[in-house]
């Protein structure tokens, strides 16, 4: 953990996480402290795995991965009717989300997806995988992947329906 402190001066987000950890320690905020330790631990593992200092994009990727795990846990706990556990997961998720960049609104996301799909060739529009890869390159980290996937499917279906209605 001391390595993370030494390298924190190179990255503002990492520095903020470390600073907030110290504040949580002093204020005895057990939940925030636990979440920040979990985040810093995950970042440390990622740094060891990649064998270099993490840049801002890599840190955000780790945060997004942790946020996704928490959302999946919340869904599982809700299905199992474990209110105590899903509420705790929601609180932890809220803390993680404070360190993530602002997510795009559904309207902005739909517009951006429409623009990307419009720029693709007809062949590519018929291949969901190609469209998703193009969209994810541009929108990664700006919205949830499942939401993006659903909107891309909707956009492609809308365009397919529009094409078939124009044919005689």
Tab-separated table of N, CA and C in Angstrom:
chain	number	residue	atom	x	y	z
A	1	UNK	N	0.820	-1.189	0.000
A	1	UNK	CA	0.000	0.000	0.000
A	1	UNK	C	0.864	1.252	0.000
A	2	UNK	N	2.070	1.180	0.539
A	2	UNK	CA	2.932	2.356	0.533
A	2	UNK	C	3.341	2.746	-0.879
A	3	UNK	N	3.454	1.754	-1.787
A	3	UNK	CA	3.772	2.079	-3.175
A	3	UNK	C	2.699	2.947	-3.788
A	4	UNK	N	1.436	2.672	-3.466
A	4	UNK	CA	0.338	3.461	-4.012
A	4	UNK	C	0.433	4.901	-3.525
A	5	UNK	N	0.839	5.106	-2.280
A	5	UNK	CA	0.963	6.449	-1.729
A	5	UNK	C	2.069	7.204	-2.445
A	6	UNK	N	3.195	6.541	-2.678
A	6	UNK	CA	4.332	7.173	-3.334
A	6	UNK	C	3.963	7.601	-4.748
A	7	UNK	N	3.193	6.772	-5.460
A	7	UNK	CA	2.874	7.051	-6.851
A	7	UNK	C	1.629	7.912	-7.016
A	8	UNK	N	0.935	8.219	-5.935
A	8	UNK	CA	-0.315	8.966	-6.018
A	8	UNK	C	-0.114	10.371	-6.557
A	9	UNK	N	1.079	10.935	-6.419
A	9	UNK	CA	1.300	12.295	-6.890
A	9	UNK	C	1.206	12.402	-8.411
A	10	UNK	N	1.297	11.291	-9.130
A	10	UNK	CA	1.243	11.306	-10.585
A	10	UNK	C	-0.195	11.282	-11.100
A	11	UNK	N	-1.154	10.949	-10.275
A	11	UNK	CA	-2.513	10.765	-10.736
A	11	UNK	C	-3.486	11.411	-9.752
A	12	UNK	N	-4.261	12.352	-10.230
A	12	UNK	CA	-5.170	13.100	-9.353
A	12	UNK	C	-6.256	12.208	-8.734
A	13	UNK	N	-6.802	11.289	-9.490
A	13	UNK	CA	-7.849	10.421	-8.962
A	13	UNK	C	-7.304	9.520	-7.866
A	14	UNK	N	-6.128	8.965	-8.095
A	14	UNK	CA	-5.493	8.125	-7.087
A	14	UNK	C	-5.181	8.940	-5.831
A	15	UNK	N	-4.735	10.167	-6.042
A	15	UNK	CA	-4.437	11.070	-4.928
A	15	UNK	C	-5.704	11.365	-4.123
A	16	UNK	N	-6.817	11.577	-4.827
A	16	UNK	CA	-8.093	11.843	-4.157
A	16	UNK	C	-8.547	10.632	-3.352
A	17	UNK	N	-8.406	9.448	-3.915
A	17	UNK	CA	-8.772	8.221	-3.191
A	17	UNK	C	-7.961	8.082	-1.909
A	18	UNK	N	-6.653	8.318	-2.015
A	18	UNK	CA	-5.772	8.205	-0.855
A	18	UNK	C	-6.130	9.253	0.203
A	19	UNK	N	-6.393	10.458	-0.244
A	19	UNK	CA	-6.770	11.538	0.664
A	19	UNK	C	-8.088	11.223	1.377
A	20	UNK	N	-9.067	10.735	0.596
A	20	UNK	CA	-10.361	10.387	1.189
A	20	UNK	C	-10.252	9.222	2.165
A	21	UNK	N	-9.309	8.319	1.908
A	21	UNK	CA	-9.061	7.221	2.838
A	21	UNK	C	-8.593	7.775	4.183
A	22	UNK	N	-7.676	8.718	4.138
A	22	UNK	CA	-7.181	9.329	5.377
A	22	UNK	C	-8.284	10.078	6.112
A	23	UNK	N	-9.135	10.770	5.371
A	23	UNK	CA	-10.262	11.491	5.983
A	23	UNK	C	-11.224	10.499	6.633
A	24	UNK	N	-11.517	9.403	5.940
A	24	UNK	CA	-12.420	8.381	6.482
A	24	UNK	C	-11.833	7.750	7.747
A	25	UNK	N	-10.508	7.559	7.751
A	25	UNK	CA	-9.847	7.030	8.946
A	25	UNK	C	-10.027	7.967	10.130
A	26	UNK	N	-9.786	9.247	9.887
A	26	UNK	CA	-9.879	10.250	10.967
A	26	UNK	C	-11.308	10.439	11.452
A	27	UNK	N	-12.275	10.378	10.518
A	27	UNK	CA	-13.672	10.592	10.909
A	27	UNK	C	-14.366	9.304	11.351
A	28	UNK	N	-13.639	8.189	11.300
A	28	UNK	CA	-14.156	6.880	11.711
A	28	UNK	C	-15.413	6.483	10.936
A	29	UNK	N	-15.406	6.793	9.641
A	29	UNK	CA	-16.492	6.418	8.736
A	29	UNK	C	-16.187	5.016	8.219
A	30	UNK	N	-16.699	4.006	8.924
A	30	UNK	CA	-16.345	2.616	8.655
A	30	UNK	C	-16.711	2.159	7.243
A	31	UNK	N	-17.895	2.535	6.763
A	31	UNK	CA	-18.328	2.098	5.436
A	31	UNK	C	-17.437	2.692	4.349
A	32	UNK	N	-17.221	4.003	4.387
A	32	UNK	CA	-16.374	4.675	3.394
A	32	UNK	C	-14.951	4.123	3.461
A	33	UNK	N	-14.464	3.918	4.664
A	33	UNK	CA	-13.119	3.376	4.853
A	33	UNK	C	-12.998	1.993	4.212
A	34	UNK	N	-13.988	1.153	4.442
A	34	UNK	CA	-13.993	-0.192	3.877
A	34	UNK	C	-14.000	-0.155	2.346
A	35	UNK	N	-14.850	0.695	1.773
A	35	UNK	CA	-14.954	0.793	0.316
A	35	UNK	C	-13.653	1.335	-0.279
A	36	UNK	N	-13.083	2.354	0.333
A	36	UNK	CA	-11.847	2.934	-0.191
A	36	UNK	C	-10.686	1.946	-0.094
A	37	UNK	N	-10.641	1.180	0.976
A	37	UNK	CA	-9.599	0.148	1.082
A	37	UNK	C	-9.778	-0.908	-0.006
A	38	UNK	N	-11.032	-1.281	-0.252
A	38	UNK	CA	-11.321	-2.259	-1.297
A	38	UNK	C	-10.875	-1.719	-2.665
A	39	UNK	N	-11.191	-0.458	-2.952
A	39	UNK	CA	-10.812	0.163	-4.223
A	39	UNK	C	-9.296	0.215	-4.356
A	40	UNK	N	-8.614	0.696	-3.329
A	40	UNK	CA	-7.154	0.815	-3.388
A	40	UNK	C	-6.494	-0.558	-3.512
A	41	UNK	N	-7.074	-1.545	-2.878
A	41	UNK	CA	-6.553	-2.903	-3.003
A	41	UNK	C	-6.706	-3.409	-4.441
A	42	UNK	N	-7.867	-3.182	-5.019
A	42	UNK	CA	-8.107	-3.595	-6.406
A	42	UNK	C	-7.151	-2.867	-7.352
A	43	UNK	N	-6.906	-1.589	-7.084
A	43	UNK	CA	-5.973	-0.813	-7.914
A	43	UNK	C	-4.549	-1.356	-7.770
A	44	UNK	N	-4.201	-1.717	-6.543
A	44	UNK	CA	-2.871	-2.268	-6.301
A	44	UNK	C	-2.685	-3.591	-7.055
A	45	UNK	N	-3.702	-4.469	-7.008
A	45	UNK	CA	-3.636	-5.730	-7.748
A	45	UNK	C	-3.508	-5.482	-9.248
A	46	UNK	N	-4.275	-4.519	-9.744
A	46	UNK	CA	-4.219	-4.187	-11.172
A	46	UNK	C	-2.836	-3.658	-11.550
A	47	UNK	N	-2.280	-2.829	-10.678
A	47	UNK	CA	-0.944	-2.270	-10.924
A	47	UNK	C	0.109	-3.374	-10.954
A	48	UNK	N	0.000	-4.323	-10.050
A	48	UNK	CA	0.942	-5.455	-10.014
A	48	UNK	C	0.788	-6.293	-11.283
A	49	UNK	N	-0.466	-6.533	-11.675
A	49	UNK	CA	-0.725	-7.338	-12.862
A	49	UNK	C	-0.179	-6.671	-14.128
A	50	UNK	N	-0.382	-5.363	-14.250
A	50	UNK	CA	0.053	-4.643	-15.453
A	50	UNK	C	1.528	-4.271	-15.404
A	51	UNK	N	2.123	-4.309	-14.233
A	51	UNK	CA	3.537	-4.011	-14.014
A	51	UNK	C	3.929	-2.592	-14.453
A	52	UNK	N	3.018	-1.654	-14.229
A	52	UNK	CA	3.320	-0.234	-14.448
A	52	UNK	C	2.315	0.603	-13.664
A	53	UNK	N	2.641	1.880	-13.498
A	53	UNK	CA	1.719	2.775	-12.811
A	53	UNK	C	0.435	2.889	-13.623
A	54	UNK	N	-0.694	2.891	-12.928
A	54	UNK	CA	-1.969	2.979	-13.622
A	54	UNK	C	-2.251	4.415	-14.037
A	55	UNK	N	-2.771	4.570	-15.247
A	55	UNK	CA	-3.189	5.900	-15.665
A	55	UNK	C	-4.659	6.088	-15.288
A	56	UNK	N	-5.167	7.273	-15.527
A	56	UNK	CA	-6.538	7.617	-15.142
A	56	UNK	C	-7.551	6.658	-15.774
A	57	UNK	N	-7.370	6.323	-17.030
A	57	UNK	CA	-8.288	5.440	-17.749
A	57	UNK	C	-8.314	4.043	-17.118
A	58	UNK	N	-7.162	3.535	-16.728
A	58	UNK	CA	-7.088	2.211	-16.109
A	58	UNK	C	-7.727	2.216	-14.720
A	59	UNK	N	-7.569	3.302	-13.994
A	59	UNK	CA	-8.196	3.417	-12.671
A	59	UNK	C	-9.711	3.439	-12.822
A	60	UNK	N	-10.192	4.192	-13.796
A	60	UNK	CA	-11.635	4.257	-14.034
A	60	UNK	C	-12.164	2.885	-14.454
A	61	UNK	N	-11.393	2.144	-15.235
A	61	UNK	CA	-11.812	0.793	-15.632
A	61	UNK	C	-11.979	-0.110	-14.411
A	62	UNK	N	-11.065	0.004	-13.454
A	62	UNK	CA	-11.162	-0.794	-12.217
A	62	UNK	C	-12.404	-0.361	-11.429
A	63	UNK	N	-12.647	0.934	-11.347
A	63	UNK	CA	-13.825	1.438	-10.630
A	63	UNK	C	-15.110	0.967	-11.308
A	64	UNK	N	-15.137	0.989	-12.634
A	64	UNK	CA	-16.316	0.517	-13.369
A	64	UNK	C	-16.552	-0.969	-13.126
A	65	UNK	N	-15.486	-1.737	-13.083
A	65	UNK	CA	-15.591	-3.177	-12.821
A	65	UNK	C	-16.159	-3.413	-11.420
A	66	UNK	N	-15.664	-2.655	-10.437
A	66	UNK	CA	-16.185	-2.795	-9.072
A	66	UNK	C	-17.653	-2.377	-9.000
A	67	UNK	N	-18.006	-1.301	-9.700
A	67	UNK	CA	-19.396	-0.832	-9.705
A	67	UNK	C	-20.310	-1.893	-10.318
A	68	UNK	N	-19.840	-2.523	-11.393
A	68	UNK	CA	-20.632	-3.583	-12.041
A	68	UNK	C	-20.845	-4.752	-11.089
A	69	UNK	N	-19.793	-5.140	-10.366
A	69	UNK	CA	-19.920	-6.234	-9.392
A	69	UNK	C	-20.962	-5.892	-8.333
A	70	UNK	N	-20.949	-4.638	-7.874
A	70	UNK	CA	-21.913	-4.231	-6.859
A	70	UNK	C	-23.339	-4.246	-7.417
A	71	UNK	N	-23.526	-3.790	-8.668
A	71	UNK	CA	-24.864	-3.823	-9.267
A	71	UNK	C	-25.362	-5.259	-9.389
A	72	UNK	N	-24.474	-6.164	-9.790
A	72	UNK	CA	-24.861	-7.579	-9.905
A	72	UNK	C	-25.207	-8.158	-8.536
A	73	UNK	N	-24.443	-7.786	-7.520
A	73	UNK	CA	-24.736	-8.261	-6.157
A	73	UNK	C	-26.079	-7.736	-5.680
A	74	UNK	N	-26.353	-6.478	-5.979
A	74	UNK	CA	-27.637	-5.885	-5.585
A	74	UNK	C	-28.782	-6.675	-6.207
A	75	UNK	N	-28.669	-6.983	-7.506
A	75	UNK	CA	-29.711	-7.766	-8.187
A	75	UNK	C	-29.884	-9.135	-7.532
A	76	UNK	N	-28.770	-9.795	-7.243
A	76	UNK	CA	-28.829	-11.127	-6.618
A	76	UNK	C	-29.467	-11.065	-5.239
A	77	UNK	N	-29.077	-10.073	-4.445
A	77	UNK	CA	-29.623	-9.949	-3.094
A	77	UNK	C	-31.103	-9.591	-3.119
A	78	UNK	N	-31.519	-8.797	-4.105
A	78	UNK	CA	-32.937	-8.467	-4.220
A	78	UNK	C	-33.744	-9.713	-4.576
A	79	UNK	N	-33.203	-10.542	-5.485
A	79	UNK	CA	-33.891	-11.776	-5.867
A	79	UNK	C	-33.988	-12.738	-4.688
A	80	UNK	N	-32.965	-12.708	-3.827
A	80	UNK	CA	-32.954	-13.588	-2.658
A	80	UNK	C	-33.686	-12.966	-1.466
A	81	UNK	N	-34.238	-11.774	-1.686
A	81	UNK	CA	-34.977	-11.056	-0.644
A	81	UNK	C	-34.114	-10.757	0.584
A	82	UNK	N	-32.846	-10.369	0.351
A	82	UNK	CA	-31.919	-10.022	1.434
A	82	UNK	C	-31.741	-8.506	1.478
A	83	UNK	N	-32.731	-7.827	2.029
A	83	UNK	CA	-32.753	-6.363	2.052
A	83	UNK	C	-31.537	-5.776	2.751
A	84	UNK	N	-31.101	-6.388	3.852
A	84	UNK	CA	-29.955	-5.866	4.594
A	84	UNK	C	-28.693	-5.837	3.724
A	85	UNK	N	-28.502	-6.859	2.927
A	85	UNK	CA	-27.301	-6.949	2.094
A	85	UNK	C	-27.370	-6.041	0.878
A	86	UNK	N	-28.536	-5.960	0.224
A	86	UNK	CA	-28.584	-5.106	-0.961
A	86	UNK	C	-28.533	-3.639	-0.602
A	87	UNK	N	-29.037	-3.277	0.556
A	87	UNK	CA	-28.938	-1.870	0.973
A	87	UNK	C	-27.477	-1.492	1.246
A	88	UNK	N	-26.727	-2.400	1.858
A	88	UNK	CA	-25.309	-2.158	2.109
A	88	UNK	C	-24.564	-2.032	0.779
A	89	UNK	N	-24.871	-2.918	-0.168
A	89	UNK	CA	-24.240	-2.870	-1.492
A	89	UNK	C	-24.570	-1.557	-2.205
A	90	UNK	N	-25.805	-1.078	-2.062
A	90	UNK	CA	-26.189	0.187	-2.686
A	90	UNK	C	-25.399	1.352	-2.100
A	91	UNK	N	-25.193	1.330	-0.788
A	91	UNK	CA	-24.402	2.385	-0.158
A	91	UNK	C	-22.956	2.352	-0.651
A	92	UNK	N	-22.407	1.154	-0.771
A	92	UNK	CA	-21.046	1.009	-1.273
A	92	UNK	C	-20.954	1.460	-2.733
A	93	UNK	N	-21.954	1.108	-3.528
A	93	UNK	CA	-21.985	1.513	-4.927
A	93	UNK	C	-22.032	3.041	-5.047
A	94	UNK	N	-22.800	3.676	-4.192
A	94	UNK	CA	-22.889	5.139	-4.219
A	94	UNK	C	-21.520	5.772	-3.952
A	95	UNK	N	-20.754	5.182	-3.053
A	95	UNK	CA	-19.416	5.699	-2.757
A	95	UNK	C	-18.505	5.512	-3.971
A	96	UNK	N	-18.550	4.352	-4.587
A	96	UNK	CA	-17.728	4.087	-5.777
A	96	UNK	C	-18.082	5.075	-6.882
A	97	UNK	N	-19.370	5.333	-7.074
A	97	UNK	CA	-19.810	6.206	-8.158
A	97	UNK	C	-19.349	7.648	-7.986
A	98	UNK	N	-19.019	8.050	-6.771
A	98	UNK	CA	-18.534	9.422	-6.585
A	98	UNK	C	-17.173	9.628	-7.246
A	99	UNK	N	-16.456	8.544	-7.516
A	99	UNK	CA	-15.131	8.638	-8.133
A	99	UNK	C	-15.166	8.391	-9.642
A	100	UNK	N	-16.327	8.020	-10.154
A	100	UNK	CA	-16.471	7.778	-11.589
A	100	UNK	C	-16.873	9.065	-12.305
A	101	UNK	N	-16.491	9.198	-13.569
A	101	UNK	CA	-16.939	10.369	-14.330
A	101	UNK	C	-18.459	10.337	-14.477
A	102	UNK	N	-19.044	11.496	-14.690
A	102	UNK	CA	-20.498	11.586	-14.847
A	102	UNK	C	-20.940	10.722	-16.020
A	103	UNK	N	-22.020	9.997	-15.814
A	103	UNK	CA	-22.555	9.128	-16.856
A	103	UNK	C	-23.440	9.953	-17.800
A	104	UNK	N	-23.471	9.554	-19.058
A	104	UNK	CA	-24.293	10.243	-20.043
A	104	UNK	C	-25.770	9.986	-19.768
A	105	UNK	N	-26.592	10.982	-20.068
A	105	UNK	CA	-28.034	10.789	-19.918
A	105	UNK	C	-28.523	9.880	-21.040
A	106	UNK	N	-29.693	9.299	-20.853
A	106	UNK	CA	-30.249	8.382	-21.845
A	106	UNK	C	-30.454	9.091	-23.189
A	107	UNK	N	-30.900	10.339	-23.160
A	107	UNK	CA	-31.116	11.094	-24.387
A	107	UNK	C	-29.819	11.342	-25.140
A	108	UNK	N	-28.784	11.772	-24.405
A	108	UNK	CA	-27.478	12.013	-25.028
A	108	UNK	C	-26.903	10.716	-25.583
A	109	UNK	N	-27.088	9.647	-24.839
A	109	UNK	CA	-26.581	8.339	-25.249
A	109	UNK	C	-27.256	7.890	-26.542
A	110	UNK	N	-28.571	8.053	-26.594
A	110	UNK	CA	-29.331	7.655	-27.786
A	110	UNK	C	-28.880	8.472	-29.000
A	111	UNK	N	-28.675	9.766	-28.822
A	111	UNK	CA	-28.218	10.637	-29.905
A	111	UNK	C	-26.846	10.206	-30.399
A	112	UNK	N	-25.946	9.962	-29.454
A	112	UNK	CA	-24.578	9.564	-29.807
A	112	UNK	C	-24.569	8.224	-30.542
A	113	UNK	N	-25.351	7.272	-30.073
A	113	UNK	CA	-25.440	5.969	-30.738
A	113	UNK	C	-26.007	6.136	-32.142
A	114	UNK	N	-27.038	6.960	-32.279
A	114	UNK	CA	-27.617	7.231	-33.594
A	114	UNK	C	-26.595	7.817	-34.552
A	115	UNK	N	-25.762	8.748	-34.051
A	115	UNK	CA	-24.721	9.357	-34.885
A	115	UNK	C	-23.684	8.324	-35.317
A	116	UNK	N	-23.286	7.478	-34.415
A	116	UNK	CA	-22.279	6.460	-34.731
A	116	UNK	C	-22.828	5.475	-35.757
A	117	UNK	N	-24.059	5.020	-35.557
A	117	UNK	CA	-24.670	4.062	-36.476
A	117	UNK	C	-24.854	4.700	-37.859
A	118	UNK	N	-25.228	5.971	-37.902
A	118	UNK	CA	-25.398	6.664	-39.180
A	118	UNK	C	-24.099	6.726	-39.970
A	119	UNK	N	-22.980	6.844	-39.265
A	119	UNK	CA	-21.683	6.960	-39.926
A	119	UNK	C	-21.173	5.619	-40.461
A	120	UNK	N	-21.778	4.516	-40.056
A	120	UNK	CA	-21.326	3.191	-40.500
A	120	UNK	C	-21.906	2.824	-41.855
A	121	UNK	N	-21.233	1.912	-42.536
A	121	UNK	CA	-21.736	1.422	-43.824
A	121	UNK	C	-22.930	0.496	-43.584
A	122	UNK	N	-23.670	0.244	-44.629
A	122	UNK	CA	-24.850	-0.625	-44.540
A	122	UNK	C	-24.474	-2.020	-44.053
A	123	UNK	N	-23.340	-2.527	-44.550
A	123	UNK	CA	-22.869	-3.855	-44.136
A	123	UNK	C	-22.636	-3.914	-42.628
A	124	UNK	N	-21.950	-2.883	-42.099
A	124	UNK	CA	-21.634	-2.851	-40.671
A	124	UNK	C	-22.890	-2.716	-39.816
A	125	UNK	N	-23.882	-2.003	-40.318
A	125	UNK	CA	-25.115	-1.801	-39.547
A	125	UNK	C	-25.841	-3.118	-39.300
A	126	UNK	N	-25.624	-4.092	-40.168
A	126	UNK	CA	-26.298	-5.374	-40.017
A	126	UNK	C	-25.536	-6.312	-39.083
A	127	UNK	N	-24.368	-5.903	-38.637
A	127	UNK	CA	-23.544	-6.725	-37.755
A	127	UNK	C	-23.502	-6.082	-36.368
A	128	UNK	N	-24.287	-6.612	-35.452
A	128	UNK	CA	-24.392	-6.045	-34.102
A	128	UNK	C	-23.025	-5.945	-33.419
A	129	UNK	N	-22.194	-6.971	-33.574
A	129	UNK	CA	-20.870	-6.984	-32.936
A	129	UNK	C	-19.998	-5.831	-33.402
A	130	UNK	N	-19.997	-5.568	-34.716
A	130	UNK	CA	-19.195	-4.459	-35.249
A	130	UNK	C	-19.709	-3.121	-34.724
A	131	UNK	N	-21.019	-2.968	-34.707
A	131	UNK	CA	-21.611	-1.725	-34.220
A	131	UNK	C	-21.256	-1.524	-32.751
A	132	UNK	N	-21.405	-2.581	-31.943
A	132	UNK	CA	-21.092	-2.472	-30.511
A	132	UNK	C	-19.632	-2.115	-30.290
A	133	UNK	N	-18.728	-2.711	-31.060
A	133	UNK	CA	-17.307	-2.397	-30.862
A	133	UNK	C	-17.036	-0.940	-31.180
A	134	UNK	N	-17.654	-0.413	-32.228
A	134	UNK	CA	-17.470	1.001	-32.589
A	134	UNK	C	-18.055	1.916	-31.499
A	135	UNK	N	-19.228	1.559	-31.015
A	135	UNK	CA	-19.898	2.370	-30.002
A	135	UNK	C	-19.111	2.341	-28.688
A	136	UNK	N	-18.642	1.161	-28.291
A	136	UNK	CA	-17.923	1.036	-27.019
A	136	UNK	C	-16.595	1.779	-27.036
A	137	UNK	N	-15.945	1.840	-28.196
A	137	UNK	CA	-14.695	2.595	-28.292
A	137	UNK	C	-14.959	4.054	-27.922
A	138	UNK	N	-16.066	4.570	-28.402
A	138	UNK	CA	-16.367	5.981	-28.183
A	138	UNK	C	-17.032	6.265	-26.830
A	139	UNK	N	-17.805	5.319	-26.330
A	139	UNK	CA	-18.611	5.584	-25.131
A	139	UNK	C	-18.173	4.833	-23.880
A	140	UNK	N	-17.077	4.086	-23.949
A	140	UNK	CA	-16.636	3.308	-22.796
A	140	UNK	C	-16.436	4.206	-21.571
A	141	UNK	N	-17.032	3.812	-20.467
A	141	UNK	CA	-16.906	4.555	-19.227
A	141	UNK	C	-17.911	5.677	-19.086
A	142	UNK	N	-18.620	5.996	-20.154
A	142	UNK	CA	-19.584	7.100	-20.103
A	142	UNK	C	-20.995	6.614	-19.809
A	143	UNK	N	-21.193	5.285	-19.907
A	143	UNK	CA	-22.498	4.697	-19.612
A	143	UNK	C	-22.308	3.210	-19.375
A	144	UNK	N	-23.301	2.600	-18.755
A	144	UNK	CA	-23.272	1.174	-18.461
A	144	UNK	C	-23.342	0.373	-19.763
A	145	UNK	N	-22.498	-0.642	-19.893
A	145	UNK	CA	-22.436	-1.459	-21.100
A	145	UNK	C	-23.752	-2.118	-21.453
A	146	UNK	N	-24.498	-2.577	-20.445
A	146	UNK	CA	-25.789	-3.227	-20.700
A	146	UNK	C	-26.785	-2.224	-21.276
A	147	UNK	N	-26.757	-1.004	-20.768
A	147	UNK	CA	-27.632	0.054	-21.273
A	147	UNK	C	-27.276	0.386	-22.715
A	148	UNK	N	-25.981	0.502	-22.985
A	148	UNK	CA	-25.513	0.786	-24.349
A	148	UNK	C	-25.954	-0.333	-25.289
A	149	UNK	N	-25.767	-1.572	-24.881
A	149	UNK	CA	-26.141	-2.723	-25.698
A	149	UNK	C	-27.630	-2.682	-26.043
A	150	UNK	N	-28.458	-2.432	-25.057
A	150	UNK	CA	-29.906	-2.358	-25.284
A	150	UNK	C	-30.269	-1.244	-26.248
A	151	UNK	N	-29.620	-0.102	-26.108
A	151	UNK	CA	-29.912	1.029	-26.992
A	151	UNK	C	-29.425	0.782	-28.417
A	152	UNK	N	-28.290	0.101	-28.550
A	152	UNK	CA	-27.788	-0.227	-29.889
A	152	UNK	C	-28.755	-1.188	-30.570
A	153	UNK	N	-29.223	-2.214	-29.852
A	153	UNK	CA	-30.192	-3.162	-30.418
A	153	UNK	C	-31.457	-2.428	-30.859
A	154	UNK	N	-31.915	-1.520	-30.005
A	154	UNK	CA	-33.118	-0.741	-30.303
A	154	UNK	C	-32.902	0.119	-31.555
A	155	UNK	N	-31.753	0.783	-31.635
A	155	UNK	CA	-31.440	1.645	-32.777
A	155	UNK	C	-31.356	0.831	-34.071
A	156	UNK	N	-30.678	-0.310	-34.028
A	156	UNK	CA	-30.551	-1.155	-35.215
A	156	UNK	C	-31.913	-1.694	-35.651
A	157	UNK	N	-32.744	-2.086	-34.689
A	157	UNK	CA	-34.084	-2.589	-35.015
A	157	UNK	C	-34.933	-1.479	-35.617
A	158	UNK	N	-34.817	-0.286	-35.055
A	158	UNK	CA	-35.563	0.874	-35.560
A	158	UNK	C	-35.175	1.154	-37.014
A	159	UNK	N	-33.888	1.127	-37.306
A	159	UNK	CA	-33.408	1.379	-38.672
A	159	UNK	C	-33.827	0.260	-39.620
A	160	UNK	N	-33.805	-0.978	-39.129
A	160	UNK	CA	-34.221	-2.113	-39.953
A	160	UNK	C	-35.705	-2.000	-40.286
A	161	UNK	N	-36.515	-1.643	-39.272
A	161	UNK	CA	-37.954	-1.468	-39.485
A	161	UNK	C	-38.227	-0.333	-40.461
A	162	UNK	N	-37.456	0.756	-40.353
A	162	UNK	CA	-37.622	1.896	-41.252
A	162	UNK	C	-37.280	1.515	-42.688
A	163	UNK	N	-36.234	0.711	-42.861
A	163	UNK	CA	-35.831	0.262	-44.199
A	163	UNK	C	-36.901	-0.626	-44.826
A	164	UNK	N	-37.445	-1.552	-44.043
A	164	UNK	CA	-38.446	-2.477	-44.590
A	164	UNK	C	-39.747	-1.761	-44.902
A	165	UNK	N	-40.076	-0.719	-44.168
A	165	UNK	CA	-41.312	0.031	-44.435
A	165	UNK	C	-41.174	0.884	-45.677
A	166	UNK	N	-39.947	1.227	-46.084
A	166	UNK	CA	-39.734	2.024	-47.279
A	166	UNK	C	-39.764	1.179	-48.548
A	167	UNK	N	-39.547	-0.112	-48.423
A	167	UNK	CA	-39.558	-1.000	-49.588
A	167	UNK	C	-40.991	-1.265	-50.027
A	168	UNK	N	-41.208	-1.337	-51.342
A	168	UNK	CA	-42.579	-1.570	-51.830
A	168	UNK	C	-43.033	-2.997	-51.675
